[in-house]
PDB file of C-alpha atoms and ligand atoms in Angstrom:
ATOM      1  CA  UNK A   1     -19.223  19.143 -58.502  1.00  0.00           C
ATOM      2  CA  UNK A   2     -16.192  17.055 -57.611  1.00  0.00           C
ATOM      3  CA  UNK A   3     -16.691  13.345 -58.242  1.00  0.00           C
ATOM      4  CA  UNK A   4     -15.649  11.351 -55.173  1.00  0.00           C
ATOM      5  CA  UNK A   5     -12.621   9.120 -55.614  1.00  0.00           C
ATOM      6  CA  UNK A   6     -11.977   6.126 -53.361  1.00  0.00           C
ATOM      7  CA  UNK A   7      -8.689   4.298 -53.817  1.00  0.00           C
ATOM      8  CA  UNK A   8      -7.548   1.059 -52.227  1.00  0.00           C
ATOM      9  CA  UNK A   9      -3.887   1.210 -51.252  1.00  0.00           C
ATOM     10  CA  UNK A  10      -2.995  -2.443 -50.852  1.00  0.00           C
ATOM     11  CA  UNK A  11       0.529  -1.703 -49.636  1.00  0.00           C
ATOM     12  CA  UNK A  12       2.742  -4.837 -49.681  1.00  0.00           C
ATOM     13  CA  UNK A  13      -0.174  -7.259 -49.592  1.00  0.00           C
ATOM     14  CA  UNK A  14      -1.559  -9.678 -52.197  1.00  0.00           C
ATOM     15  CA  UNK A  15       0.273 -11.970 -54.564  1.00  0.00           C
ATOM     16  CA  UNK A  16      -0.869 -11.924 -58.175  1.00  0.00           C
ATOM     17  CA  UNK A  17      -3.417 -14.692 -57.654  1.00  0.00           C
ATOM     18  CA  UNK A  18      -4.748 -13.078 -54.463  1.00  0.00           C
ATOM     19  CA  UNK A  19      -4.957  -9.741 -56.257  1.00  0.00           C
ATOM     20  CA  UNK A  20      -7.010 -11.264 -59.060  1.00  0.00           C
ATOM     21  CA  UNK A  21      -9.372 -12.817 -56.574  1.00  0.00           C
ATOM     22  CA  UNK A  22      -9.880  -9.526 -54.732  1.00  0.00           C
ATOM     23  CA  UNK A  23     -10.475  -7.472 -57.871  1.00  0.00           C
ATOM     24  CA  UNK A  24     -12.909  -9.993 -59.312  1.00  0.00           C
ATOM     25  CA  UNK A  25     -14.907  -9.957 -56.088  1.00  0.00           C
ATOM     26  CA  UNK A  26     -15.033  -6.154 -55.882  1.00  0.00           C
ATOM     27  CA  UNK A  27     -15.947  -5.731 -59.542  1.00  0.00           C
ATOM     28  CA  UNK A  28     -18.704  -8.362 -59.250  1.00  0.00           C
ATOM     29  CA  UNK A  29     -20.168  -6.698 -56.144  1.00  0.00           C
ATOM     30  CA  UNK A  30     -20.022  -3.139 -57.455  1.00  0.00           C
ATOM     31  CA  UNK A  31     -21.618  -3.896 -60.824  1.00  0.00           C
ATOM     32  CA  UNK A  32     -22.061  -0.661 -62.704  1.00  0.00           C
ATOM     33  CA  UNK A  33     -22.180   1.553 -59.620  1.00  0.00           C
ATOM     34  CA  UNK A  34     -20.885   4.842 -60.895  1.00  0.00           C
ATOM     35  CA  UNK A  35     -21.247   7.469 -58.181  1.00  0.00           C
ATOM     36  CA  UNK A  36     -17.678   7.106 -57.042  1.00  0.00           C
ATOM     37  CA  UNK A  37     -14.460   6.719 -59.024  1.00  0.00           C
ATOM     38  CA  UNK A  38     -12.782   3.563 -57.737  1.00  0.00           C
ATOM     39  CA  UNK A  39      -9.038   2.964 -58.062  1.00  0.00           C
ATOM     40  CA  UNK A  40      -7.050  -0.163 -57.191  1.00  0.00           C
ATOM     41  CA  UNK A  41      -3.427   0.342 -56.122  1.00  0.00           C
ATOM     42  CA  UNK A  42      -1.860  -3.131 -55.944  1.00  0.00           C
ATOM     43  CA  UNK A  43       1.853  -3.839 -55.583  1.00  0.00           C
ATOM     44  CA  UNK A  44       3.919  -3.492 -58.784  1.00  0.00           C
ATOM     45  CA  UNK A  45       3.921  -7.254 -59.388  1.00  0.00           C
ATOM     46  CA  UNK A  46       0.119  -7.391 -59.664  1.00  0.00           C
ATOM     47  CA  UNK A  47      -0.461  -4.249 -61.758  1.00  0.00           C
ATOM     48  CA  UNK A  48      -0.543  -5.985 -65.146  1.00  0.00           C
ATOM     49  CA  UNK A  49      -2.847  -8.768 -63.947  1.00  0.00           C
ATOM     50  CA  UNK A  50      -5.258  -6.291 -62.348  1.00  0.00           C
ATOM     51  CA  UNK A  51      -5.230  -4.208 -65.530  1.00  0.00           C
ATOM     52  CA  UNK A  52      -6.315  -7.243 -67.540  1.00  0.00           C
ATOM     53  CA  UNK A  53      -9.322  -7.667 -65.277  1.00  0.00           C
ATOM     54  CA  UNK A  54     -10.456  -4.030 -65.398  1.00  0.00           C
ATOM     55  CA  UNK A  55      -9.707  -3.221 -69.033  1.00  0.00           C
ATOM     56  CA  UNK A  56     -12.619  -1.418 -70.618  1.00  0.00           C
ATOM     57  CA  UNK A  57     -14.325  -0.783 -67.249  1.00  0.00           C
ATOM     58  CA  UNK A  58     -14.444   2.483 -65.317  1.00  0.00           C
ATOM     59  CA  UNK A  59     -12.210   1.126 -62.530  1.00  0.00           C
ATOM     60  CA  UNK A  60      -8.853   2.860 -62.327  1.00  0.00           C
ATOM     61  CA  UNK A  61      -5.391   1.431 -61.748  1.00  0.00           C
ATOM     62  CA  UNK A  62      -2.755   3.064 -59.567  1.00  0.00           C
ATOM     63  CA  UNK A  63       0.822   2.239 -58.595  1.00  0.00           C
ATOM     64  CA  UNK A  64       2.116   2.956 -55.082  1.00  0.00           C
ATOM     65  CA  UNK A  65       5.403   4.597 -56.048  1.00  0.00           C
ATOM     66  CA  UNK A  66       7.635   5.437 -58.990  1.00  0.00           C
ATOM     67  CA  UNK A  67      11.052   6.858 -59.720  1.00  0.00           C
ATOM     68  CA  UNK A  68      11.377  10.172 -61.514  1.00  0.00           C
ATOM     69  CA  UNK A  69      13.580   9.079 -64.418  1.00  0.00           C
ATOM     70  CA  UNK A  70      12.153   7.410 -67.495  1.00  0.00           C
ATOM     71  CA  UNK A  71      15.006   4.913 -67.717  1.00  0.00           C
ATOM     72  CA  UNK A  72      18.570   4.432 -66.556  1.00  0.00           C
ATOM     73  CA  UNK A  73      20.913   2.586 -64.236  1.00  0.00           C
ATOM     74  CA  UNK A  74      18.690   2.736 -61.147  1.00  0.00           C
ATOM     75  CA  UNK A  75      18.563  -0.851 -59.959  1.00  0.00           C
ATOM     76  CA  UNK A  76      15.290  -1.788 -58.369  1.00  0.00           C
ATOM     77  CA  UNK A  77      13.347   1.268 -59.491  1.00  0.00           C
ATOM     78  CA  UNK A  78      10.289   1.538 -61.749  1.00  0.00           C
ATOM     79  CA  UNK A  79       9.769   4.404 -64.171  1.00  0.00           C
ATOM     80  CA  UNK A  80       6.676   6.438 -65.030  1.00  0.00           C
ATOM     81  CA  UNK A  81       6.880   5.241 -68.649  1.00  0.00           C
ATOM     82  CA  UNK A  82       6.825   1.616 -67.530  1.00  0.00           C
ATOM     83  CA  UNK A  83       3.767   2.265 -65.401  1.00  0.00           C
ATOM     84  CA  UNK A  84       2.044   4.151 -68.178  1.00  0.00           C
ATOM     85  CA  UNK A  85       2.570   1.314 -70.615  1.00  0.00           C
ATOM     86  CA  UNK A  86       1.029  -1.178 -68.211  1.00  0.00           C
ATOM     87  CA  UNK A  87      -2.015   1.072 -68.030  1.00  0.00           C
ATOM     88  CA  UNK A  88      -1.642   2.917 -64.729  1.00  0.00           C
ATOM     89  CA  UNK A  89      -3.915   5.928 -64.459  1.00  0.00           C
ATOM     90  CA  UNK A  90      -2.707   7.003 -61.003  1.00  0.00           C
ATOM     91  CA  UNK A  91       0.285   6.722 -58.716  1.00  0.00           C
ATOM     92  CA  UNK A  92       0.368   7.240 -54.958  1.00  0.00           C
ATOM     93  CA  UNK A  93       3.283   9.554 -54.218  1.00  0.00           C
ATOM     94  CA  UNK A  94       4.855  10.472 -50.901  1.00  0.00           C
ATOM     95  CA  UNK A  95       2.921   8.033 -48.731  1.00  0.00           C
ATOM     96  CA  UNK A  96       4.037   8.452 -45.122  1.00  0.00           C
ATOM     97  CA  UNK A  97       5.430   4.906 -45.109  1.00  0.00           C
ATOM     98  CA  UNK A  98       7.730   5.892 -48.005  1.00  0.00           C
ATOM     99  CA  UNK A  99       8.740   9.047 -46.182  1.00  0.00           C
ATOM    100  CA  UNK A 100       9.242   7.237 -42.888  1.00  0.00           C
ATOM    101  CA  UNK A 101      10.889   3.941 -43.905  1.00  0.00           C
ATOM    102  CA  UNK A 102      12.530   4.827 -47.213  1.00  0.00           C
ATOM    103  CA  UNK A 103      13.667   8.350 -46.485  1.00  0.00           C
ATOM    104  CA  UNK A 104      11.615  10.135 -49.120  1.00  0.00           C
ATOM    105  CA  UNK A 105      11.890  13.876 -48.809  1.00  0.00           C
ATOM    106  CA  UNK A 106       9.588  16.640 -49.963  1.00  0.00           C
ATOM    107  CA  UNK A 107      12.044  17.288 -52.808  1.00  0.00           C
ATOM    108  CA  UNK A 108      11.802  13.631 -53.918  1.00  0.00           C
ATOM    109  CA  UNK A 109       8.028  13.834 -53.763  1.00  0.00           C
ATOM    110  CA  UNK A 110       8.098  16.941 -55.957  1.00  0.00           C
ATOM    111  CA  UNK A 111      10.301  15.246 -58.577  1.00  0.00           C
ATOM    112  CA  UNK A 112       8.027  12.217 -58.590  1.00  0.00           C
ATOM    113  CA  UNK A 113       4.911  14.350 -58.977  1.00  0.00           C
ATOM    114  CA  UNK A 114       6.377  16.152 -61.979  1.00  0.00           C
ATOM    115  CA  UNK A 115       7.645  12.932 -63.571  1.00  0.00           C
ATOM    116  CA  UNK A 116       4.256  11.248 -63.155  1.00  0.00           C
ATOM    117  CA  UNK A 117       2.471  14.201 -64.739  1.00  0.00           C
ATOM    118  CA  UNK A 118       4.941  14.238 -67.633  1.00  0.00           C
ATOM    119  CA  UNK A 119       4.113  10.618 -68.335  1.00  0.00           C
ATOM    120  CA  UNK A 120       0.360  11.230 -68.139  1.00  0.00           C
ATOM    121  CA  UNK A 121      -0.066   9.539 -64.738  1.00  0.00           C
ATOM    122  CA  UNK A 122      -2.205  11.302 -62.144  1.00  0.00           C
ATOM    123  CA  UNK A 123      -0.456  11.669 -58.780  1.00  0.00           C
ATOM    124  CA  UNK A 124      -2.239  10.955 -55.512  1.00  0.00           C
ATOM    125  CA  UNK A 125      -0.007  13.051 -53.256  1.00  0.00           C
ATOM    126  CA  UNK A 126      -0.014  12.100 -49.573  1.00  0.00           C
ATOM    127  CA  UNK A 127       0.505  14.663 -46.840  1.00  0.00           C
ATOM    128  CA  UNK A 128      -0.070  14.479 -43.107  1.00  0.00           C
ATOM    129  CA  UNK A 129       1.386  15.080 -39.677  1.00  0.00           C
ATOM    130  CA  UNK A 130       2.768  12.768 -37.010  1.00  0.00           C
ATOM    131  CA  UNK A 131       1.248  12.598 -33.531  1.00  0.00           C
ATOM    132  CA  UNK A 132       4.109  14.631 -32.151  1.00  0.00           C
ATOM    133  CA  UNK A 133       3.634  17.336 -34.771  1.00  0.00           C
ATOM    134  CA  UNK A 134      -0.095  17.407 -34.074  1.00  0.00           C
ATOM    135  CA  UNK A 135       0.398  17.678 -30.341  1.00  0.00           C
ATOM    136  CA  UNK A 136       2.809  20.534 -30.730  1.00  0.00           C
ATOM    137  CA  UNK A 137       0.363  22.447 -32.909  1.00  0.00           C
ATOM    138  CA  UNK A 138       2.223  22.080 -36.202  1.00  0.00           C
ATOM    139  CA  UNK A 139      -0.460  20.390 -38.280  1.00  0.00           C
ATOM    140  CA  UNK A 140      -1.466  23.436 -40.298  1.00  0.00           C
ATOM    141  CA  UNK A 141       2.045  24.663 -41.074  1.00  0.00           C
ATOM    142  CA  UNK A 142       3.209  21.156 -41.911  1.00  0.00           C
ATOM    143  CA  UNK A 143       0.445  20.207 -44.349  1.00  0.00           C
ATOM    144  CA  UNK A 144       0.690  23.615 -46.002  1.00  0.00           C
ATOM    145  CA  UNK A 145       4.430  23.181 -46.420  1.00  0.00           C
ATOM    146  CA  UNK A 146       4.164  19.597 -47.712  1.00  0.00           C
ATOM    147  CA  UNK A 147       1.532  20.697 -50.210  1.00  0.00           C
ATOM    148  CA  UNK A 148       3.557  23.681 -51.401  1.00  0.00           C
ATOM    149  CA  UNK A 149       6.719  21.660 -51.814  1.00  0.00           C
ATOM    150  CA  UNK A 150       4.963  18.814 -53.627  1.00  0.00           C
ATOM    151  CA  UNK A 151       3.505  21.277 -56.121  1.00  0.00           C
ATOM    152  CA  UNK A 152       6.597  23.395 -56.664  1.00  0.00           C
ATOM    153  CA  UNK A 153       7.125  24.086 -60.359  1.00  0.00           C
ATOM    154  CA  UNK A 154       4.039  22.132 -61.438  1.00  0.00           C
ATOM    155  CA  UNK A 155       2.467  23.782 -64.455  1.00  0.00           C
ATOM    156  CA  UNK A 156      -0.989  25.185 -63.738  1.00  0.00           C
ATOM    157  CA  UNK A 157      -2.483  23.317 -66.707  1.00  0.00           C
ATOM    158  CA  UNK A 158      -1.510  19.977 -65.095  1.00  0.00           C
ATOM    159  CA  UNK A 159      -2.829  20.687 -61.604  1.00  0.00           C
ATOM    160  CA  UNK A 160      -6.349  19.386 -62.380  1.00  0.00           C
ATOM    161  CA  UNK A 161      -4.802  15.913 -62.793  1.00  0.00           C
ATOM    162  CA  UNK A 162      -3.684  15.881 -59.177  1.00  0.00           C
ATOM    163  CA  UNK A 163      -5.428  14.313 -56.195  1.00  0.00           C
ATOM    164  CA  UNK A 164      -4.183  15.012 -52.670  1.00  0.00           C
ATOM    165  CA  UNK A 165      -4.709  12.612 -49.769  1.00  0.00           C
ATOM    166  CA  UNK A 166      -4.613  13.965 -46.239  1.00  0.00           C
ATOM    167  CA  UNK A 167      -3.372  11.090 -44.103  1.00  0.00           C
ATOM    168  CA  UNK A 168      -2.498  11.899 -40.501  1.00  0.00           C
ATOM    169  CA  UNK A 169       0.277   9.438 -39.688  1.00  0.00           C
ATOM    170  CA  UNK A 170      -1.159   8.639 -36.257  1.00  0.00           C
ATOM    171  CA  UNK A 171      -4.358   7.403 -37.933  1.00  0.00           C
ATOM    172  CA  UNK A 172      -2.750   5.033 -40.446  1.00  0.00           C
ATOM    173  CA  UNK A 173      -3.248   1.383 -39.621  1.00  0.00           C
ATOM    174  CA  UNK A 174      -3.865   2.215 -35.985  1.00  0.00           C
ATOM    175  CA  UNK A 175      -7.638   1.981 -35.890  1.00  0.00           C
ATOM    176  CA  UNK A 176      -7.567   5.543 -34.551  1.00  0.00           C
ATOM    177  CA  UNK A 177      -9.182   7.663 -37.252  1.00  0.00           C
ATOM    178  CA  UNK A 178      -9.457  11.403 -37.290  1.00  0.00           C
ATOM    179  CA  UNK A 179     -13.013  12.714 -37.079  1.00  0.00           C
ATOM    180  CA  UNK A 180     -15.011  14.314 -39.866  1.00  0.00           C
ATOM    181  CA  UNK A 181     -14.828  17.948 -38.719  1.00  0.00           C
ATOM    182  CA  UNK A 182     -11.130  17.749 -37.900  1.00  0.00           C
ATOM    183  CA  UNK A 183     -10.164  16.155 -41.241  1.00  0.00           C
ATOM    184  CA  UNK A 184     -12.413  18.689 -42.958  1.00  0.00           C
ATOM    185  CA  UNK A 185     -10.576  21.560 -41.302  1.00  0.00           C
ATOM    186  CA  UNK A 186      -7.131  20.261 -42.298  1.00  0.00           C
ATOM    187  CA  UNK A 187      -8.275  19.559 -45.856  1.00  0.00           C
ATOM    188  CA  UNK A 188      -9.589  23.137 -45.949  1.00  0.00           C
ATOM    189  CA  UNK A 189      -6.028  24.343 -45.202  1.00  0.00           C
ATOM    190  CA  UNK A 190      -4.669  22.146 -48.000  1.00  0.00           C
ATOM    191  CA  UNK A 191      -7.242  23.532 -50.438  1.00  0.00           C
ATOM    192  CA  UNK A 192      -6.429  27.046 -49.326  1.00  0.00           C
ATOM    193  CA  UNK A 193      -2.728  26.407 -50.038  1.00  0.00           C
ATOM    194  CA  UNK A 194      -3.631  25.247 -53.558  1.00  0.00           C
ATOM    195  CA  UNK A 195      -5.811  28.349 -53.922  1.00  0.00           C
ATOM    196  CA  UNK A 196      -2.991  30.685 -52.966  1.00  0.00           C
ATOM    197  CA  UNK A 197      -0.778  29.241 -55.678  1.00  0.00           C
ATOM    198  CA  UNK A 198      -3.190  28.334 -58.482  1.00  0.00           C
ATOM    199  CA  UNK A 199      -6.342  30.345 -57.871  1.00  0.00           C
ATOM    200  CA  UNK A 200      -9.860  29.703 -56.662  1.00  0.00           C
ATOM    201  CA  UNK A 201     -11.186  27.707 -59.592  1.00  0.00           C
ATOM    202  CA  UNK A 202      -8.325  25.199 -59.611  1.00  0.00           C
ATOM    203  CA  UNK A 203      -8.537  24.764 -55.843  1.00  0.00           C
ATOM    204  CA  UNK A 204     -12.290  24.218 -55.964  1.00  0.00           C
ATOM    205  CA  UNK A 205     -11.906  21.587 -58.668  1.00  0.00           C
ATOM    206  CA  UNK A 206      -9.171  19.619 -56.906  1.00  0.00           C
ATOM    207  CA  UNK A 207     -10.168  16.379 -55.220  1.00  0.00           C
ATOM    208  CA  UNK A 208      -8.747  15.899 -51.739  1.00  0.00           C
ATOM    209  CA  UNK A 209      -9.162  12.585 -49.939  1.00  0.00           C
ATOM    210  CA  UNK A 210      -8.963  11.595 -46.308  1.00  0.00           C
ATOM    211  CA  UNK A 211      -6.989   8.480 -45.363  1.00  0.00           C
ATOM    212  CA  UNK A 212      -6.233   6.741 -42.076  1.00  0.00           C
ATOM    213  CA  UNK A 213      -8.273   3.870 -40.616  1.00  0.00           C
ATOM    214  CA  UNK A 214     -11.203   4.430 -42.969  1.00  0.00           C
ATOM    215  CA  UNK A 215     -13.765   1.667 -42.406  1.00  0.00           C
ATOM    216  CA  UNK A 216     -17.330   0.921 -43.491  1.00  0.00           C
ATOM    217  CA  UNK A 217     -18.628   2.391 -40.229  1.00  0.00           C
ATOM    218  CA  UNK A 218     -16.802   5.738 -40.397  1.00  0.00           C
ATOM    219  CA  UNK A 219     -16.617   6.495 -44.133  1.00  0.00           C
ATOM    220  CA  UNK A 220     -19.910   8.386 -44.160  1.00  0.00           C
ATOM    221  CA  UNK A 221     -18.773  10.746 -41.451  1.00  0.00           C
ATOM    222  CA  UNK A 222     -15.853  11.779 -43.662  1.00  0.00           C
ATOM    223  CA  UNK A 223     -17.765  11.871 -46.946  1.00  0.00           C
ATOM    224  CA  UNK A 224     -20.456  14.079 -45.398  1.00  0.00           C
ATOM    225  CA  UNK A 225     -17.897  16.842 -44.952  1.00  0.00           C
ATOM    226  CA  UNK A 226     -17.879  19.537 -47.634  1.00  0.00           C
ATOM    227  CA  UNK A 227     -14.121  19.551 -48.196  1.00  0.00           C
ATOM    228  CA  UNK A 228     -13.603  15.763 -48.335  1.00  0.00           C
ATOM    229  CA  UNK A 229     -13.848  14.208 -51.785  1.00  0.00           C
ATOM    230  CA  UNK A 230     -12.977  10.603 -51.162  1.00  0.00           C
ATOM    231  CA  UNK A 231     -10.725   8.255 -49.277  1.00  0.00           C
ATOM    232  CA  UNK A 232      -7.416   6.466 -49.544  1.00  0.00           C
ATOM    233  CA  UNK A 233      -8.106   3.154 -47.852  1.00  0.00           C
ATOM    234  CA  UNK A 234      -5.415   0.760 -46.641  1.00  0.00           C
ATOM    235  CA  UNK A 235      -6.379  -2.218 -44.468  1.00  0.00           C
ATOM    236  CA  UNK A 236     -10.087  -2.147 -45.258  1.00  0.00           C
ATOM    237  CA  UNK A 237      -9.402  -2.267 -49.020  1.00  0.00           C
ATOM    238  CA  UNK A 238      -7.935  -5.762 -48.720  1.00  0.00           C
ATOM    239  CA  UNK A 239     -11.299  -7.325 -48.035  1.00  0.00           C
ATOM    240  CA  UNK A 240     -13.888  -7.125 -50.834  1.00  0.00           C
ATOM    241  CA  UNK A 241     -16.871  -6.858 -48.469  1.00  0.00           C
ATOM    242  CA  UNK A 242     -15.517  -3.934 -46.505  1.00  0.00           C
ATOM    243  CA  UNK A 243     -14.095  -2.113 -49.535  1.00  0.00           C
ATOM    244  CA  UNK A 244     -17.412  -2.363 -51.382  1.00  0.00           C
ATOM    245  CA  UNK A 245     -19.262  -1.096 -48.293  1.00  0.00           C
ATOM    246  CA  UNK A 246     -16.909   1.878 -48.189  1.00  0.00           C
ATOM    247  CA  UNK A 247     -17.447   2.643 -51.874  1.00  0.00           C
ATOM    248  CA  UNK A 248     -21.229   2.392 -51.427  1.00  0.00           C
ATOM    249  CA  UNK A 249     -21.172   4.630 -48.375  1.00  0.00           C
ATOM    250  CA  UNK A 250     -24.231   6.466 -49.587  1.00  0.00           C
ATOM    251  CA  UNK A 251     -26.551   3.502 -49.846  1.00  0.00           C
TER     252      UNK A 251
HETATM  253  P1  LIG B 301      -5.219   2.378 -43.270  1.00  0.00           P
HETATM  254  O1  LIG B 301      -4.112   2.926 -44.302  1.00  0.00           O
HETATM  255  O2  LIG B 301      -6.557   2.567 -43.962  1.00  0.00           O
HETATM  256  O3  LIG B 301      -4.869   0.922 -43.096  1.00  0.00           O
HETATM  257  O4  LIG B 301      -5.119   3.182 -42.040  1.00  0.00           O
HETATM  258  C1  LIG B 301      -4.326   4.070 -45.066  1.00  0.00           C
HETATM  259  C2  LIG B 301      -3.133   4.355 -45.940  1.00  0.00           C
HETATM  260  O5  LIG B 301      -2.008   4.141 -45.477  1.00  0.00           O
HETATM  261  O6  LIG B 301      -3.270   4.794 -47.097  1.00  0.00           O
END
C-alpha cells in the first residue's frame, strides 16, 4: 500500500512570520492525524523557522528548488547540502513555473534530481503538459519523455525515494482542474514509464501525485483514483482551513 502524500507548495508566498502562523494553524487542526504524509514547502527564507515548529513531528519539510552543486561560486543559488542541514526532507524539482519562467530544461531537472538524492533529499519531480500540447495530442509522449529524462542515470536503489507530481500546466492556478479519470490515465502512463526502466515492483511502490487547482471540493475525486497517491497543492495550501480539509479528504 502506498501512503498518500499531500504537499503544500507555497510558491513565493508567506514571510517568515506568516509562515509560522500558517504552520501553527495547520498543525493544531490536524492533531495526530496520520493517514496522509503532509509536507510543507515554504520559500527558502522560511524553511528554518518552519523546521523549528515541526521538529519531532511527522510533518515533512520541502524546498521548492535547489542547485546541483554542493558549493561554489554560483551567486544566488542554494545547495542540496544547505537544505539538508536545515532539515529538508523533500525538494520540489522541475515545477512548470521553473521551467517556464526560469528556463529549466529536462537536463537541469535530471541534474537536480541526482544532486538531491546524493544529499539524502527526496525529489518531488513535476511533469505535465501545456494546453497546446494537450490539444495536439502530445500529453502521453511528453509526460513519458519528461519522466524518462528526469530519471536518467538515477540508481535503482534510490528510486524509492522519489515522488512524481503530474501537474498539467493549464490546470495550475487557473481554477480549471483535470478530472479524476483523466489524471488517473496520465499518471498510469507515468507509472508505466517507471516500470519500463525500473521494473514492476519499483513502479508499484512509487507515489505519484496530482497537482493543479486541487481544492477541498475536488480532492476526493482525485484520491479515489487507483493511480493517484496524493496531491501537490498550491493556492489552497496557503489557507489553513482549506489545506486541512484537503488533507482530511477521507473524513
Ligand atoms: P495550484 O498550484 O494548486 O494553485 O493550481 C499547484 C502547483 O503549482 O503546484
